Amino acid sequence: MIAPIALTSGEPAGVGLELAFKAWDQLRSDIPFFLIADPDHLPKDANFAVIASAHEAADVMDEALPVLAHRFNGAATPGTPDPANAQGVMDVIAKAVDLTLTGEASALCTAPIHKKALIDGAGFPFPGHTEYLAHLAGADRVVMMLACDELRVVPTTIHIALKDVPTALTPALLRDTILITHADLKSRFGITDPKLAVAGLNPHAGEGGAMGMEDINLIAPILAELQAAGIDIRGPMSADTMFHAAARKTYDAAICMYHDQALIPIKTLDFDRGVNVTLGLPFIRTSPDHGTAFDIAGQNIANPTSTIEALRMAAQMATPKPSA
């Protein structure tokens, strides 16, 4: 049995807390996890048990959602984030990282945060959730993977304008993205010899330079270098032919050049079950692939599927691999 998974509260005004209870209802017999949250933020009629340490989670999991208490400075009003809670949100994430690094938790699953509330309330200095985790872990570079049963995709550049992608797409960034992905597919997913497919930047991978030279001058040399080092990698490939069923069977992950090139195919294939996985950290981190959903918070109608799948994937990644 693995150590329990730490699930952070995320933004208390969003759907994260109600999804935690729905996930517990589905997983309590299968996957041990605990929520780090302020008990005063939880519904009064919710079935939870406050625990003193992560070790107690397994003892109460069958009967109630284990909650490791962390007090916040503000109230939790569904749909209305309170900047007074910003420091609490950040501190819960830091506490979960500490528990995971010490082995008290086997993995970290994070509920969505609201960046503006964190900036307004605590001067949050990071571009996003992932960068904060990298800072806490002392990681120089991390990689975002979106995964479901049918597909794993990795965008090399992430939340930037399309016009800025060619400049941001450097040889060092592409090389590091591929190497981190390859290493974590082996160590976290138990794939002995990962097969990678790399999309081109331009339509038809540049069509021999007719639609841009980046595929020839930037991407191809990096792939040749990594092939020579023994990595099973193909490309640059035309992105419009990489994601049909037959093509997906030929690789373990697709490396894409920008956000939509990666996320459109996976969200089309399985919108509800996509999981965000951060590669390159010294611990396992997953999260549901959606935001705080303020518009439906507190109505008990939020779909828990992505949170459930994120917890399942965290447990699968934390389970020792035969090849490890």
XYZ file of C-alpha atoms in Angstrom:
324
model
C 0.000 0.000 0.000
C 1.376 3.396 -0.992
C 1.422 6.340 1.406
C -1.677 8.534 1.060
C -1.863 11.205 -1.625
C -2.005 14.846 -0.523
C -4.866 16.770 -2.159
C -4.673 20.556 -1.785
C -7.760 22.695 -1.262
C -6.982 25.099 -4.089
C -9.084 28.272 -4.254
C -11.729 27.862 -1.513
C -14.327 29.766 -3.544
C -14.036 27.361 -6.476
C -15.207 23.811 -7.049
C -12.136 22.087 -5.616
C -13.570 21.388 -2.160
C -16.826 19.883 -3.392
C -14.922 17.777 -5.919
C -12.752 16.412 -3.110
C -15.822 14.916 -1.446
C -17.141 13.494 -4.711
C -13.745 11.941 -5.407
C -13.635 10.459 -1.899
C -17.037 8.884 -2.416
C -15.756 7.128 -5.537
C -12.250 6.224 -4.392
C -12.421 5.614 -0.640
C -12.099 1.854 -1.033
C -9.295 2.047 -3.593
C -6.934 4.999 -3.134
C -5.859 6.561 0.172
C -5.734 10.345 0.096
C -6.335 13.296 2.383
C -7.412 16.880 1.849
C -5.453 19.815 3.250
C -8.035 22.517 3.947
C -9.707 24.735 6.517
C -12.519 22.704 8.113
C -14.547 25.921 8.399
C -14.595 26.109 4.597
C -16.214 22.694 4.230
C -19.984 22.169 3.986
C -21.524 21.795 7.437
C -23.145 18.479 6.533
C -20.044 17.096 4.791
C -18.666 13.773 5.942
C -15.062 14.424 6.963
C -12.705 13.634 9.830
C -9.921 15.956 10.943
C -6.599 14.113 11.203
C -3.440 15.169 13.002
C -1.021 13.695 10.478
C -0.958 12.127 7.042
C -0.379 8.718 8.605
C -3.930 8.724 10.018
C -5.595 9.055 6.603
C -5.825 5.339 5.885
C -7.498 4.675 9.247
C -10.493 6.919 8.533
C -10.661 6.770 4.726
C -13.456 4.196 4.572
C -15.779 6.221 6.826
C -14.972 9.868 6.076
C -12.776 12.142 3.991
C -9.559 12.684 5.970
C -8.817 16.406 6.363
C -5.499 17.790 7.566
C -6.534 21.138 8.995
C -4.941 24.393 7.857
C -6.617 27.614 8.978
C -7.261 30.407 6.488
C -7.811 34.104 7.198
C -11.001 34.535 5.178
C -14.345 32.874 4.613
C -15.141 30.631 1.660
C -17.968 32.103 -0.389
C -18.679 29.989 -3.499
C -17.959 31.938 -6.660
C -16.361 34.917 -4.878
C -12.642 34.583 -4.134
C -11.401 36.411 -1.050
C -7.830 37.744 -1.269
C -7.572 37.190 2.498
C -7.299 33.482 1.697
C -4.385 33.911 -0.711
C -1.618 33.193 1.779
C -3.517 30.159 3.031
C -3.783 28.758 -0.498
C -0.044 29.189 -0.994
C 0.789 27.734 2.407
C -1.339 24.631 1.798
C 0.583 23.961 -1.415
C 3.887 24.384 0.420
C 2.729 22.052 3.196
C 1.709 19.413 0.653
C 5.098 19.659 -1.061
C 6.865 19.173 2.267
C 4.758 16.115 3.090
C 5.483 14.622 -0.319
C 9.216 15.294 -0.158
C 9.448 13.658 3.268
C 7.509 10.607 2.105
C 4.523 11.148 4.385
C 2.525 11.530 1.184
C 3.278 9.451 -1.895
C 2.175 12.111 -4.377
C 0.603 15.542 -4.670
C -2.689 16.296 -6.402
C -3.579 19.973 -6.618
C -7.023 21.529 -6.899
C -7.283 24.650 -9.107
C -6.112 28.025 -7.835
C -7.093 31.551 -8.884
C -4.008 33.540 -9.787
C -5.565 37.010 -9.500
C -6.738 36.356 -5.939
C -3.230 35.193 -5.047
C -1.682 38.311 -6.567
C -4.196 40.628 -4.895
C -3.931 38.972 -1.500
C -0.323 37.810 -1.268
C 1.616 39.331 -4.166
C 1.959 35.904 -5.793
C 5.183 36.334 -7.823
C 4.952 33.277 -10.066
C 3.477 32.896 -13.570
C 1.332 30.001 -12.354
C 0.796 27.012 -10.105
C 3.476 24.883 -11.768
C 6.162 27.535 -11.453
C 5.401 27.871 -7.739
C 5.816 24.122 -7.304
C 9.110 24.229 -9.192
C 10.281 27.026 -6.882
C 9.330 25.058 -3.773
C 11.112 21.978 -5.104
C 14.207 23.815 -6.326
C 13.672 22.501 -9.861
C 15.336 24.449 -12.678
C 12.918 23.405 -15.410
C 9.670 21.467 -15.400
C 7.419 20.175 -18.149
C 3.633 20.064 -18.446
C 2.067 16.847 -19.692
C -1.629 16.279 -20.372
C -2.574 12.627 -20.223
C -5.562 10.352 -20.664
C -5.929 6.685 -21.616
C -5.692 7.448 -25.346
C -2.912 10.028 -25.469
C -0.086 11.822 -23.678
C 0.914 15.246 -24.990
C 3.621 17.700 -23.945
C 3.588 21.336 -25.139
C 7.123 22.716 -25.345
C 5.918 26.301 -25.011
C 2.796 26.817 -22.940
C 0.839 29.963 -22.086
C 2.217 32.464 -24.564
C 0.832 34.150 -27.653
C 1.220 32.229 -30.891
C 3.286 35.055 -32.384
C 5.863 34.598 -29.605
C 6.307 30.831 -30.022
C 9.102 30.875 -32.672
C 11.245 33.117 -30.477
C 10.566 31.168 -27.273
C 11.239 27.834 -28.969
C 14.984 27.504 -28.416
C 17.185 24.430 -28.895
C 17.831 24.297 -25.135
C 14.109 24.417 -24.304
C 13.229 21.711 -26.822
C 16.108 19.469 -25.741
C 15.254 19.803 -22.051
C 11.550 19.196 -22.671
C 12.276 15.981 -24.543
C 14.848 14.733 -22.027
C 12.610 15.416 -19.005
C 9.669 13.726 -20.723
C 11.774 10.703 -21.650
C 13.185 10.358 -18.124
C 9.803 10.616 -16.392
C 8.122 8.192 -18.780
C 10.710 5.681 -17.613
C 10.779 6.474 -13.896
C 7.179 7.574 -13.251
C 5.240 5.583 -15.833
C 7.400 2.465 -15.964
C 7.961 2.567 -19.728
C 11.305 0.884 -20.336
C 12.038 2.342 -23.771
C 9.773 5.339 -24.407
C 8.842 6.150 -27.981
C 8.408 9.852 -28.695
C 6.835 11.641 -31.652
C 7.673 15.293 -32.218
C 5.407 17.694 -34.074
C 6.748 20.316 -36.418
C 6.183 23.983 -35.717
C 4.799 24.873 -39.135
C 2.056 23.257 -41.218
C 3.327 20.043 -42.829
C 6.468 20.424 -40.676
C 7.497 23.320 -42.889
C 7.097 21.384 -46.156
C 10.804 21.367 -46.916
C 11.190 25.011 -45.931
C 8.377 26.349 -48.062
C 6.375 27.265 -44.940
C 9.173 28.129 -42.542
C 12.688 26.992 -41.736
C 12.312 26.287 -37.993
C 11.578 22.604 -38.559
C 14.775 22.153 -40.588
C 17.101 24.498 -38.716
C 15.936 24.096 -35.110
C 13.871 20.968 -34.511
C 15.542 18.417 -36.810
C 19.096 18.908 -35.443
C 17.937 18.400 -31.846
C 16.115 15.213 -32.818
C 19.171 13.918 -34.671
C 21.316 14.619 -31.606
C 18.922 12.732 -29.314
C 18.536 9.841 -31.747
C 22.319 9.491 -31.756
C 22.169 9.345 -27.945
C 19.835 6.357 -28.153
C 16.421 7.943 -27.653
C 13.610 6.486 -29.772
C 12.259 9.682 -31.271
C 10.706 10.628 -34.614
C 9.992 13.929 -36.290
C 9.464 16.681 -36.970
C 6.088 15.369 -38.089
C 3.102 17.109 -39.602
C 0.821 17.735 -36.622
C -2.333 17.121 -38.654
C -1.467 13.431 -39.092
C -0.132 12.624 -35.610
C -3.277 12.116 -33.601
C -5.533 9.668 -35.408
C -5.969 6.262 -33.786
C -3.379 4.350 -35.812
C -0.734 7.035 -35.356
C -1.256 7.203 -31.577
C -0.383 3.521 -31.271
C 3.164 4.190 -32.497
C 4.364 6.419 -29.636
C 4.106 6.869 -25.864
C 3.994 10.671 -25.880
C 3.738 13.451 -28.423
C 6.001 16.478 -28.033
C 4.259 19.548 -29.437
C 5.538 23.027 -30.088
C 2.773 25.156 -28.571
C -0.257 25.022 -26.308
C -3.144 24.410 -28.700
C -1.202 21.978 -30.863
C -1.057 19.705 -27.803
C -4.295 20.445 -25.978
C -6.806 20.414 -28.829
C -6.296 16.715 -29.663
C -6.384 15.472 -26.074
C -9.415 17.562 -25.126
C -11.179 16.381 -28.262
C -10.415 12.747 -27.463
C -11.361 12.832 -23.764
C -12.435 16.188 -22.429
C -13.472 15.031 -18.944
C -10.658 12.599 -18.133
C -7.612 14.623 -19.066
C -5.055 14.981 -16.277
C -2.318 17.581 -15.919
C 0.994 16.008 -14.856
C 4.091 18.032 -14.008
C 7.301 16.304 -15.105
C 10.767 17.147 -13.824
C 9.838 17.588 -10.152
C 11.399 15.458 -7.398
C 7.894 14.296 -6.495
C 4.724 13.272 -8.316
C 2.236 16.040 -9.072
C -1.055 15.706 -10.899
C -4.069 17.975 -11.144
C -7.465 18.019 -12.830
C -7.416 19.691 -16.221
C -9.898 22.470 -15.428
C -10.108 25.699 -13.490
C -11.951 27.002 -10.448
C -15.342 27.152 -12.239
C -16.651 30.034 -10.130
C -19.862 30.121 -12.170
C -21.007 26.755 -10.800
C -19.212 26.674 -7.440
C -21.440 25.788 -4.508
C -24.161 24.254 -6.672
C -22.882 20.676 -6.302
C -23.035 20.116 -10.049
C -19.300 20.139 -10.872
C -18.072 17.012 -12.675
C -15.518 15.160 -10.499
C -14.151 12.957 -13.303
C -10.906 14.857 -13.889
C -10.170 15.057 -10.150
C -10.835 11.335 -9.801
C -8.574 10.572 -12.757
C -5.862 12.862 -11.371
C -5.901 10.951 -8.081
C -5.903 7.613 -9.928
C -2.945 8.656 -12.054
C -1.051 9.914 -9.007
C -1.572 6.528 -7.341
C -0.464 4.663 -10.460
C 2.667 6.791 -10.756
C 3.447 6.319 -7.040
C 3.161 2.541 -7.227
C 6.673 1.015 -7.494
C 7.528 -0.051 -11.039
C 9.131 -3.421 -11.867
C 11.720 -1.623 -13.989
C 12.636 0.823 -11.226
